[in-house]
Short mmCIF file of C-alpha atoms in Angstrom, two decimals:
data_model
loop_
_atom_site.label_atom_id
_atom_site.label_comp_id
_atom_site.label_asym_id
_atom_site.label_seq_id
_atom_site.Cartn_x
_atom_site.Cartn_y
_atom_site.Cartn_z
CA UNK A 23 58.68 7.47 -37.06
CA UNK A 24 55.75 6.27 -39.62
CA UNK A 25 52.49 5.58 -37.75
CA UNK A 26 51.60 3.06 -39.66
CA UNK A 27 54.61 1.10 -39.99
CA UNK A 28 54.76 -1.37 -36.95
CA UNK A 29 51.45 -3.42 -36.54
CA UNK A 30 52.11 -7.29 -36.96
CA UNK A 31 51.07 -10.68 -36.63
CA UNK A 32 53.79 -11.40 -33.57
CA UNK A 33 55.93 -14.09 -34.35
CA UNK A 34 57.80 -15.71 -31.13
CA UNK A 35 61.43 -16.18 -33.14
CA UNK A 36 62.45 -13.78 -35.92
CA UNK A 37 63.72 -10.28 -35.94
CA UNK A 38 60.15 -8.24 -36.26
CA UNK A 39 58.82 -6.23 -39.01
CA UNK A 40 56.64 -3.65 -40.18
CA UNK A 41 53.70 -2.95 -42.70
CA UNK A 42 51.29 -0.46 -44.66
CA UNK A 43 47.96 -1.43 -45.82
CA UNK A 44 47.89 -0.76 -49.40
CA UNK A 45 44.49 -1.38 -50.89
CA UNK A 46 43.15 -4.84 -50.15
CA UNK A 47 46.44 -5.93 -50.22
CA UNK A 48 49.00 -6.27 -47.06
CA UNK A 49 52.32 -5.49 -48.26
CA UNK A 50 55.28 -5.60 -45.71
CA UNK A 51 58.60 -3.98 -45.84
CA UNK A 52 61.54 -6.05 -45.08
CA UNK A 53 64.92 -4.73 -43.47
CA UNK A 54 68.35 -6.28 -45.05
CA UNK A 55 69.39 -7.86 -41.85
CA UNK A 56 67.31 -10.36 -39.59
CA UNK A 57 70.00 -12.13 -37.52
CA UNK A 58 69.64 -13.36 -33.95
CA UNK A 59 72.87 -11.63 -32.46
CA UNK A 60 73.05 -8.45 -34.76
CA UNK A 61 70.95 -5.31 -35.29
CA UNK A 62 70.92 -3.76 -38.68
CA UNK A 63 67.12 -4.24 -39.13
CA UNK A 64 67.01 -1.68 -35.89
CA UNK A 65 67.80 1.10 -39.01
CA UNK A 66 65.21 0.28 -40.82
CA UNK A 67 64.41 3.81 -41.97
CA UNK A 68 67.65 3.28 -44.28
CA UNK A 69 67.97 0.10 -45.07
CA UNK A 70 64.49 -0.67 -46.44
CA UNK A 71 63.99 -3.63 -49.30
CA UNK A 72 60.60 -2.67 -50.49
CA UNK A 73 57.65 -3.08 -50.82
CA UNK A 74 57.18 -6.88 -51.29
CA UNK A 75 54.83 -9.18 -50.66
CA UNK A 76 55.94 -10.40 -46.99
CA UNK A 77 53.53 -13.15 -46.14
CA UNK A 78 52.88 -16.08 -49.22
CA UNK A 79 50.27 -18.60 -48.62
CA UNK A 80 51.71 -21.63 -49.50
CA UNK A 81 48.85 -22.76 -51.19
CA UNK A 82 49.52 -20.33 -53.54
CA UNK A 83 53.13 -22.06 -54.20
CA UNK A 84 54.06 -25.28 -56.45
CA UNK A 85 53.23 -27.64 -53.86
CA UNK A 86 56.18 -29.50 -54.25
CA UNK A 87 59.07 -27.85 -52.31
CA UNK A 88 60.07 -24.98 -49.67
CA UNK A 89 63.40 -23.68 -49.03
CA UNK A 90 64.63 -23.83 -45.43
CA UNK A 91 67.77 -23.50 -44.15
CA UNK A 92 69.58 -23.81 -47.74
CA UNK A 93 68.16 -27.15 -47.85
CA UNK A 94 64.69 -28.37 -49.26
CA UNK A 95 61.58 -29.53 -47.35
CA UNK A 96 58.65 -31.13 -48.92
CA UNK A 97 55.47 -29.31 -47.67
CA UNK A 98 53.93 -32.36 -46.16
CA UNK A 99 56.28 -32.27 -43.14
CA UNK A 100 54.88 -29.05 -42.83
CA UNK A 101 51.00 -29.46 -42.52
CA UNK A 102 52.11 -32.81 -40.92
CA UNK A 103 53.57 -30.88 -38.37
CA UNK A 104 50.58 -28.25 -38.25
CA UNK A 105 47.36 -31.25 -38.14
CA UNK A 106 49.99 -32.78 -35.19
CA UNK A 107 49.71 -29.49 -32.57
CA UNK A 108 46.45 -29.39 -30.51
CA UNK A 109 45.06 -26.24 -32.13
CA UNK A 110 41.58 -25.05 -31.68
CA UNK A 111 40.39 -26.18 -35.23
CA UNK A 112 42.63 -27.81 -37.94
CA UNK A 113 44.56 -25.35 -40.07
CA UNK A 114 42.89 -23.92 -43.31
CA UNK A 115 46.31 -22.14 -44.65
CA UNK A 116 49.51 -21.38 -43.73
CA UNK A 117 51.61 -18.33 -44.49
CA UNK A 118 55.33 -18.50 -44.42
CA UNK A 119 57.50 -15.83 -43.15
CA UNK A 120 60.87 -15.08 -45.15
CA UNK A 121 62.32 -12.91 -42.40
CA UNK A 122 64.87 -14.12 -39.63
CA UNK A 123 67.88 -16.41 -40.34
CA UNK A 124 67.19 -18.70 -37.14
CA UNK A 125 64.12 -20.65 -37.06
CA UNK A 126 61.49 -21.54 -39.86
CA UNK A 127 58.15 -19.75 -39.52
CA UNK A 128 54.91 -20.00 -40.48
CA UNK A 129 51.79 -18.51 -39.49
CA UNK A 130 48.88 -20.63 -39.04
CA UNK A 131 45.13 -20.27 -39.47
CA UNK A 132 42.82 -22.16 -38.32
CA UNK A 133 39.26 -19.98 -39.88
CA UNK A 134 37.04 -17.31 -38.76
CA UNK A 135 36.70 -17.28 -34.96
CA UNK A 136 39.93 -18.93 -33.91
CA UNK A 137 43.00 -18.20 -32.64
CA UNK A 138 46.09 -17.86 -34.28
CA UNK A 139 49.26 -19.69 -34.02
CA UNK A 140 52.51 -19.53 -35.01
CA UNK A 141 54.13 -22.91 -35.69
CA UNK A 142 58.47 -23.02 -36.26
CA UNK A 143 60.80 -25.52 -37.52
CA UNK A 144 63.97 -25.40 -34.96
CA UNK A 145 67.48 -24.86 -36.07
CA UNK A 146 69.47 -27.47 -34.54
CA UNK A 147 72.35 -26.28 -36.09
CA UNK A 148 72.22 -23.38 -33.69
CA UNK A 149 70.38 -24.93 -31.17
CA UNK A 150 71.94 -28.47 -30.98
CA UNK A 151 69.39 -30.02 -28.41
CA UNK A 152 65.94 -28.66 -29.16
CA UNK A 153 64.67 -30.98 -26.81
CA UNK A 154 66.48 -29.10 -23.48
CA UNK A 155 65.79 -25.82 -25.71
CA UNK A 156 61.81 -26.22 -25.10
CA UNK A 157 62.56 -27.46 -21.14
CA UNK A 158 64.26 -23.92 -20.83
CA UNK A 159 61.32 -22.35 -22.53
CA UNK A 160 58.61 -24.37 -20.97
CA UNK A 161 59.79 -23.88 -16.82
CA UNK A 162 60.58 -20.45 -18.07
CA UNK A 163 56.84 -19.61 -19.36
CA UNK A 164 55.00 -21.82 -16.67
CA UNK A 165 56.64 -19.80 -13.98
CA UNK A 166 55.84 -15.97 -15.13
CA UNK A 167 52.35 -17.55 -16.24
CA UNK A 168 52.09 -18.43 -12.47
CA UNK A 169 53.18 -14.98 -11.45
CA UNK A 170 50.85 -12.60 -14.24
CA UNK A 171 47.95 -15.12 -12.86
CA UNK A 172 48.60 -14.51 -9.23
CA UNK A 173 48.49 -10.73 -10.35
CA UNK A 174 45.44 -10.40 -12.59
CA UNK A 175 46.67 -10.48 -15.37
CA UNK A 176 46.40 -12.32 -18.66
CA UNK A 177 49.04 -15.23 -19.13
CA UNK A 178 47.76 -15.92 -23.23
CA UNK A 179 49.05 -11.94 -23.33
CA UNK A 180 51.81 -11.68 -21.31
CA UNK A 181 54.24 -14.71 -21.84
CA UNK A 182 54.47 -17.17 -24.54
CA UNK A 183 52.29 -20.14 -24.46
CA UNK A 184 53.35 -22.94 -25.57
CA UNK A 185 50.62 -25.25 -27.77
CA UNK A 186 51.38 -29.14 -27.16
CA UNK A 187 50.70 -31.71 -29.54
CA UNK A 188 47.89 -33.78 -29.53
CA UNK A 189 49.70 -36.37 -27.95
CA UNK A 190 51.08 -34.13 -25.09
CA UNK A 191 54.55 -33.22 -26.15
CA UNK A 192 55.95 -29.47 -25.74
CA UNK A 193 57.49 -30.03 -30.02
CA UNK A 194 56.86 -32.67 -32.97
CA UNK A 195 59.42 -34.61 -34.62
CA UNK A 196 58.89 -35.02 -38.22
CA UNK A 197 60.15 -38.09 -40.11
CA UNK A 198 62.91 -36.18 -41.22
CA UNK A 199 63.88 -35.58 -37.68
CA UNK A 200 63.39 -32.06 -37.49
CA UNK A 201 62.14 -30.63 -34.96
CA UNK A 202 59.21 -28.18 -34.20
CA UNK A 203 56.82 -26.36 -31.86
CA UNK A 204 54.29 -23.73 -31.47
CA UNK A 205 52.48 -20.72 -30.13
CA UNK A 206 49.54 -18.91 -29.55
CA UNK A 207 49.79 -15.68 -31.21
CA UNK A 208 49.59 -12.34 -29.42
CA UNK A 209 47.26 -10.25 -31.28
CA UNK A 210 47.40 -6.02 -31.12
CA UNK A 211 50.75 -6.08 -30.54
CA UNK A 212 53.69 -4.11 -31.82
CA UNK A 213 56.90 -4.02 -31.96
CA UNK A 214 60.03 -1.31 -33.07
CA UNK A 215 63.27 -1.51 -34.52
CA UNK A 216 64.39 1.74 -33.66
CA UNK A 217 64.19 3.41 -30.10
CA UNK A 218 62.82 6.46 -28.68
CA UNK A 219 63.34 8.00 -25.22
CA UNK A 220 59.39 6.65 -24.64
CA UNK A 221 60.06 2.77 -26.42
CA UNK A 222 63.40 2.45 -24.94
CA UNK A 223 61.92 2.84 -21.61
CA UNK A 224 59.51 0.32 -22.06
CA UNK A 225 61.45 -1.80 -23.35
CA UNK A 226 63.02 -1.21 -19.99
CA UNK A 227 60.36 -1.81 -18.36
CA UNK A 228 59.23 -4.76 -19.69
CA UNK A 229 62.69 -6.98 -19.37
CA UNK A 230 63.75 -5.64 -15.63
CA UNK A 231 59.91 -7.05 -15.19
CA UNK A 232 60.73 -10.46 -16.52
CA UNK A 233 64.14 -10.39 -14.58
CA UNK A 234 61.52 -9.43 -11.58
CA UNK A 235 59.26 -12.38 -12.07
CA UNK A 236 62.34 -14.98 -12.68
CA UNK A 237 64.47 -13.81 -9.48
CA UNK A 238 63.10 -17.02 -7.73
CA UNK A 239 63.54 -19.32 -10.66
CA UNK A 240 66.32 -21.56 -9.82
CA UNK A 241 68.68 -20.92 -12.52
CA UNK A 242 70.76 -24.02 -11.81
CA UNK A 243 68.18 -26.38 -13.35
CA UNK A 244 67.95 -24.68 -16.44
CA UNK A 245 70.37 -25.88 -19.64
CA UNK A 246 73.24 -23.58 -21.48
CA UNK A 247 71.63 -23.90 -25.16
CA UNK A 248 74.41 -21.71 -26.65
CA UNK A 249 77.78 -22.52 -24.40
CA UNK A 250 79.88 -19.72 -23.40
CA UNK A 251 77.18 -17.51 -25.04
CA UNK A 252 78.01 -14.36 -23.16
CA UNK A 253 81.59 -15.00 -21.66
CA UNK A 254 83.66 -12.77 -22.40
CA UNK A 255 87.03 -14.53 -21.67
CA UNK A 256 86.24 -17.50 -24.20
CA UNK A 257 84.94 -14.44 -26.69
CA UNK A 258 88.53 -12.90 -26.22
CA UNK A 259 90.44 -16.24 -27.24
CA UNK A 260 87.96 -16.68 -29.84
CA UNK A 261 88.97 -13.50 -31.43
CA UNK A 262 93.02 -13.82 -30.59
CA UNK A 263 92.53 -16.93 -32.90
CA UNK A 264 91.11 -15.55 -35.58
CA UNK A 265 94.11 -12.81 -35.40
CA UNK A 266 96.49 -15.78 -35.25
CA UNK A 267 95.48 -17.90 -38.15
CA UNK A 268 93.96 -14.57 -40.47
CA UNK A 269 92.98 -16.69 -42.69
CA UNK A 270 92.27 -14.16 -45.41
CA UNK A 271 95.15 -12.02 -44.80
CA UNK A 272 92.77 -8.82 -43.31
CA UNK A 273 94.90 -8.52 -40.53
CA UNK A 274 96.94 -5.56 -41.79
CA UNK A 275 93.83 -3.67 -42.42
CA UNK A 276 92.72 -3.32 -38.53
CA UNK A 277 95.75 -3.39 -36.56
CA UNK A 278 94.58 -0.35 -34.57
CA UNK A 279 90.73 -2.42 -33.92
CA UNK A 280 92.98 -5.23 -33.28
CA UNK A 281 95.08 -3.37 -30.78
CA UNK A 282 92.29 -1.86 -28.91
CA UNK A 283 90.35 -5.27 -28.41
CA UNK A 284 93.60 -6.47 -26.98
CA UNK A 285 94.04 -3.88 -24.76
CA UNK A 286 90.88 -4.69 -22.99
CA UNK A 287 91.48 -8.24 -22.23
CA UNK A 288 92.24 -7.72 -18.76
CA UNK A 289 89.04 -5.80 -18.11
CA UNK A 290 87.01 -9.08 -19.53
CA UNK A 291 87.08 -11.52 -16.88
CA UNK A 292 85.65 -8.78 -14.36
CA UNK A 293 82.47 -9.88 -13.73
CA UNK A 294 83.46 -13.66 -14.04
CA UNK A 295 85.58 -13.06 -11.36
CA UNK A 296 83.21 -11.94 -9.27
CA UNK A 297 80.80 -14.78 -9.82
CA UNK A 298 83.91 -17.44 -9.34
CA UNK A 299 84.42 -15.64 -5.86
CA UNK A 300 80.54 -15.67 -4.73
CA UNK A 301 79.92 -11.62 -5.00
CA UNK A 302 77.86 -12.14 -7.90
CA UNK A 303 75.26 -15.00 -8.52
CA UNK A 304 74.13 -16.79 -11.40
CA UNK A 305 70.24 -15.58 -12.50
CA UNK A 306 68.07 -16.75 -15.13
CA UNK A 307 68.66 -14.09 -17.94
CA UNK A 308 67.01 -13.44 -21.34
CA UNK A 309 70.49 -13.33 -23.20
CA UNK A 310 69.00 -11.25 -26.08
CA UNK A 311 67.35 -7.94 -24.92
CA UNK A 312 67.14 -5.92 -28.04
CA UNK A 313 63.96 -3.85 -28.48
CA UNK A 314 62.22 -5.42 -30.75
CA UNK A 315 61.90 -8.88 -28.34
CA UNK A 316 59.48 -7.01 -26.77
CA UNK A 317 55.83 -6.62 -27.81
CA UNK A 318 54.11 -3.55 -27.38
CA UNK A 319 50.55 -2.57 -26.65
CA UNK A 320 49.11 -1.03 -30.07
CA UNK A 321 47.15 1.53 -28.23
CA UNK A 322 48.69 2.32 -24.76
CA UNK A 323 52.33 1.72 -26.14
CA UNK A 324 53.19 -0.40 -22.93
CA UNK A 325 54.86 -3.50 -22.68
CA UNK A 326 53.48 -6.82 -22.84
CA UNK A 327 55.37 -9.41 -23.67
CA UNK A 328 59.15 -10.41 -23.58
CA UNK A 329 59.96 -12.71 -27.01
CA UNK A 330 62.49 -14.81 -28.34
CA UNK A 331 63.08 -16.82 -25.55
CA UNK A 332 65.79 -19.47 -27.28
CA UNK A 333 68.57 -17.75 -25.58
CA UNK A 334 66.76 -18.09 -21.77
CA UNK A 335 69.28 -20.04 -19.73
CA UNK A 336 71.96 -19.15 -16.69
CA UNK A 337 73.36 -15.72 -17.25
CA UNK A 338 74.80 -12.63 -15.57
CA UNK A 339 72.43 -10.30 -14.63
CA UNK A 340 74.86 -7.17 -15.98
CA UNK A 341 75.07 -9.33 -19.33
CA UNK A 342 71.18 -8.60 -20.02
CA UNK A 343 71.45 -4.80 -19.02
CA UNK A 344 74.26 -4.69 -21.20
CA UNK A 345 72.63 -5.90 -24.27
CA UNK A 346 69.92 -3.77 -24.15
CA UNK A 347 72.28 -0.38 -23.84
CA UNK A 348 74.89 -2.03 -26.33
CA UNK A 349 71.56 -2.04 -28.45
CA UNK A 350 69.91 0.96 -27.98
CA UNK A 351 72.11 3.59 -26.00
CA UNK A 352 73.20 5.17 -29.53
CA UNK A 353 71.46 7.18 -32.80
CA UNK A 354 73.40 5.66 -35.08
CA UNK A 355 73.40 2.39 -37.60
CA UNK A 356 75.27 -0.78 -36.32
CA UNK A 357 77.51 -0.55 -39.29
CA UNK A 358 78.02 3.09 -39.45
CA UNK A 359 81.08 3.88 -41.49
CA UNK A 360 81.50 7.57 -40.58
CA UNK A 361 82.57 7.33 -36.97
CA UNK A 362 81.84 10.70 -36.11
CA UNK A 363 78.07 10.14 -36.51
CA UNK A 364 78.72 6.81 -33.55
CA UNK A 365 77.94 8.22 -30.37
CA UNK A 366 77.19 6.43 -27.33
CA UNK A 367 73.92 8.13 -25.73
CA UNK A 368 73.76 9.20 -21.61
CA UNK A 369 70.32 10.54 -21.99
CA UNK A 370 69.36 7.50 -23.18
CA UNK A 371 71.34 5.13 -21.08
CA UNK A 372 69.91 6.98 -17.69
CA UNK A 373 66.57 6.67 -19.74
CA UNK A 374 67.12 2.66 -19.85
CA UNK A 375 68.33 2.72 -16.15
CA UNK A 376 65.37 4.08 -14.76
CA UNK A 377 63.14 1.83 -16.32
CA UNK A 378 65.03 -1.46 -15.95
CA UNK A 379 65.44 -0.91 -11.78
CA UNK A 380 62.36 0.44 -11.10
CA UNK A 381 60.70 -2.83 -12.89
CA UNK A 382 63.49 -4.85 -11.53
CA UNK A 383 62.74 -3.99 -7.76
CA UNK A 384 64.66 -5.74 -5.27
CA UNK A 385 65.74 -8.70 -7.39
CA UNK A 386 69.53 -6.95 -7.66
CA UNK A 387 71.75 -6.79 -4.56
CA UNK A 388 73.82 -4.35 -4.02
CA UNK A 389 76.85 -5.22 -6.00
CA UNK A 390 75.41 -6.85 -9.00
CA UNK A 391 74.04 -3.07 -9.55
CA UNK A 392 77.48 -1.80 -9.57
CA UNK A 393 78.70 -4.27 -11.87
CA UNK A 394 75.90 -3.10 -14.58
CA UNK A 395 78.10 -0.50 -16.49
CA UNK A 396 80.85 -3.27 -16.69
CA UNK A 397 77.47 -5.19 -18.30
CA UNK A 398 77.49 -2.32 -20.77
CA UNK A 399 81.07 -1.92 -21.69
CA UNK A 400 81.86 -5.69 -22.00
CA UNK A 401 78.99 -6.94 -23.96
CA UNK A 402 79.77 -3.87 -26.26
CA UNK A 403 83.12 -5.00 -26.37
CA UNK A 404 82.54 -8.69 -26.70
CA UNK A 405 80.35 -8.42 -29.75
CA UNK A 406 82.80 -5.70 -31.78
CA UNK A 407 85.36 -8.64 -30.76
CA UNK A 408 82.52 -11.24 -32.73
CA UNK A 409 82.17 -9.10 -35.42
CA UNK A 410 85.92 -8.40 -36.15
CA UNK A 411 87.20 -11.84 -35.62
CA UNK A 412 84.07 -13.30 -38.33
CA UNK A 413 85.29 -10.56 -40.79
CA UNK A 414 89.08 -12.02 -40.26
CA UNK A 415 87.43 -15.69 -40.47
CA UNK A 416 85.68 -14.76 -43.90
CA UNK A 417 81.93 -13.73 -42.50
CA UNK A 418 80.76 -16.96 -41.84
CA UNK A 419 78.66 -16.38 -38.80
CA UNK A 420 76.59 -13.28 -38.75
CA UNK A 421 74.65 -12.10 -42.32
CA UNK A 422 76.46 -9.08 -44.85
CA UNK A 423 75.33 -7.48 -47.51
CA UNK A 424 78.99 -5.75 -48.56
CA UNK A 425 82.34 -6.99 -48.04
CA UNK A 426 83.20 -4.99 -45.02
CA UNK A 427 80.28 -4.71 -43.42
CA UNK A 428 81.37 -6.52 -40.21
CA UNK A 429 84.53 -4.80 -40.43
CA UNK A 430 82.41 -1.52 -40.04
CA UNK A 431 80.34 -3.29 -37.66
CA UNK A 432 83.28 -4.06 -35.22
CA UNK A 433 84.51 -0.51 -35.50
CA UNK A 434 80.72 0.98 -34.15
CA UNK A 435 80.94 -1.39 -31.37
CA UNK A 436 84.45 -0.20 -30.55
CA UNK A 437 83.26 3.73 -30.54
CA UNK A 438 80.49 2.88 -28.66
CA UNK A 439 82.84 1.39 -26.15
CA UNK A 440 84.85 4.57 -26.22
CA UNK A 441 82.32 6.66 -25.06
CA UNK A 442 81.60 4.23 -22.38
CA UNK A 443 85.17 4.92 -20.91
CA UNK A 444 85.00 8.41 -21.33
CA UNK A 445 81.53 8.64 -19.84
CA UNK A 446 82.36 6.12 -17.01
CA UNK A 447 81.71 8.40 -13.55
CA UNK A 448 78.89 9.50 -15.04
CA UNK A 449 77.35 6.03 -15.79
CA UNK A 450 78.01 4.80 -11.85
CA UNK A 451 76.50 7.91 -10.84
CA UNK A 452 73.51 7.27 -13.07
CA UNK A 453 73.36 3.82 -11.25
CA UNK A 454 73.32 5.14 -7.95
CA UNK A 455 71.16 7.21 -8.60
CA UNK A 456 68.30 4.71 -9.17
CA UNK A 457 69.25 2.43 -7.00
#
């Protein structure tokens, strides 16, 4: 892994990124994919688009338009937006980033001697109420502030802080009714798109802490910004549509993908069940724990902050272990076409275990540790089901570069999901292990 390839300014909302200095000049490498719920920028090392220019200060654009979205926005909405947040100093220049397919972001100067800040435009088509969006992430952040405090630590550092306007509001409307917000920036931070035996453990680490400091949180109050985000059941008759109607006629190519997703649609209301029946509890979970939402020191290599808090809401606490192994349990790329080189990684899954419940502590009973395999298999599961059933649709939802890359997507999740079964004892004895 390149030494030099990871330091960056850290942005609260898009996929992370790495960069070289090259003379007086910064230039950044960007991955081909930067999507909220997929994870072909974690291969960066072959799938690099570079060098380019990452950063452009607008001020070095035609003044008259930026594209956002697809759509246009005139560049006074943005420094209205910037001259509307309660920053130290007023901003001198603002520097756009390109990467992420979610939110619009900028960084934001304010001159020598300040701090940074990082200012975004929401996407209300994927977020629909931006306004209970920045509740979430407000109660969320005030709480582990509360809890780092009480500890010693350093709140600016370790959880996002939210800048308010200068007329007290947690976002700014502009008059085109857009909504946005911002944060301090975390400085000497950095963050990986690829995992290690040492990053995947603290990555570990770092989001069994934030389950840790949220176990008292009551998750009831908090609002469902993506519904059915992580249910596997509504996932399943999401897909069996999209093998119903096959609107492209793809069907025929996949009937053995299609036949194993349906074979594991009794298996996907397990955990459900359990919460409908009171053995397992609703807890405030991150709903995103990839590796790269989680900012590392630049010189001790330890966590210190979780990101990319838009997904925060109620949650299954096996949903957020599974994530993270769906993620990073494996040595291969997400859309890896030669199956034989998909594996799904026990070193690395006991590796993730022991870091996650030893940061965790006593914040899991009994039970919802036995249900965190069935965490692994079905969020592994539900997203090959995603990835499949947008490939049948015509790939409207998650970013390709080549026709069949979701196809080849949906297939790695399904191998992956293999070796889950076929390592199964050996999983639940890695869990009682550290429990």
């Amino acid at each position: 892994m390149r030494k030099n390839s990871h330091i960056y300014r850290a942005v609260a909302h898009f996929v992370p990124f790495c960069h070289s200095a090259v003379g007086k000049k910064t230039v950044f490498y960007q991955s081909l994919e930067n999507h909220l719920d997929t994870n072909e920028s974690a291969r960066y090392n072959k799938s690099i688009v570079g060098p380019r220019t990452y950063w452009r200060s607008l001020k070095k654009q035609p003044p008259a338009e930026a594209r956002i979205f697809g759509g246009n926005m005139s560049v006074k909405y943005l420094e209205e937006a910037g001259i509307a947040f309660d920053f130290a100093a007023e901003p001198v220049k603002y520097e756009r980033c390109d990467a992420g397919h979610i939110n619009d972001t900028y960084f934001v100067s304010c001159g020598d001697g300040n701090p940074g800040y990082i200012l975004q435009r929401v996407n209300t088509g994927i977020f629909k109420d931006p306004i209970k969006l920045m509740a979430n992430i407000k109660g969320v952040c005030t709480h582990v502030a509360a809890k780092i405090a009480a500890e010693g630590g350093d709140p600016d550092r370790e959880v996002r802080k939210i800048i308010q306007t200068k007329s007290g509001d947690d976002y700014y409307v502009d008059p085109d009714g857009c909504y946005w917000r911002a944060y301090l920036e975390i400085r000497d931070v950095v963050s990986y798109n690829t995992a290690t035996n040492e990053l995947f453990y603290e990555s570990a680490v770092a989001f069994g802490k934030f389950f840790n400091q949220l176990a008292d949180y009551p998750a009831e109050t908090l609002y469902e910004t993506i519904p059915n985000f992580h249910n596997s059941v509504s996932r399943m008759n999401d897909f069996k549509k999209a093998v119903a109607e096959d609107k492209l006629g793809r069907a025929c190519e996949m009937q053995k993908e299609i036949e194993f997703a349906l074979s594991l649609e009794p298996e996907c209301s397990y955990i459900l069940d359990r919460l409908k029946d009171g053995r397992c509890r609703l807890c405030v979970t991150h709903n995103d724990t990839k590796l790269n939402n989680v900012l590392l020191d630049n010189k001790t290599g330890e966590g210190v902050c979780v990101i990319d808090l838009d997904t925060v809401m109620p949650g299954l606490a096996a949903n957020d272990f599974g994530d993270s192994i769906r993620f990073g349990a494996n040595h291969c790329a997400e859309d890896e076409a030669d199956l034989t080189k998909v594996n799904f990684s026990m070193e690395l899954f006991e590796i993730y275990t022991k870091g996650f419940l030893q940061a965790a502590g006593k914040s899991f009973t009994p039970l919802e540790k036995q249900t965190l395999p069935w965490g692994a298999k079905l969020m592994t599961m539900e997203c090959g089901m995603r990835f499949l059933a947008d490939y049948l649709e015509g790939d409207h939802y998650f970013h390709i570069n080549y026709e069949q890359q979701n196809l080849n997507r949906a297939r790695t999740q399904f191998k992956l999901t293999s070796g889950m079964e076929e390592n199964w004892d050996a999983m639940q004895k890695v869990i009682e292990k550290y429990c």
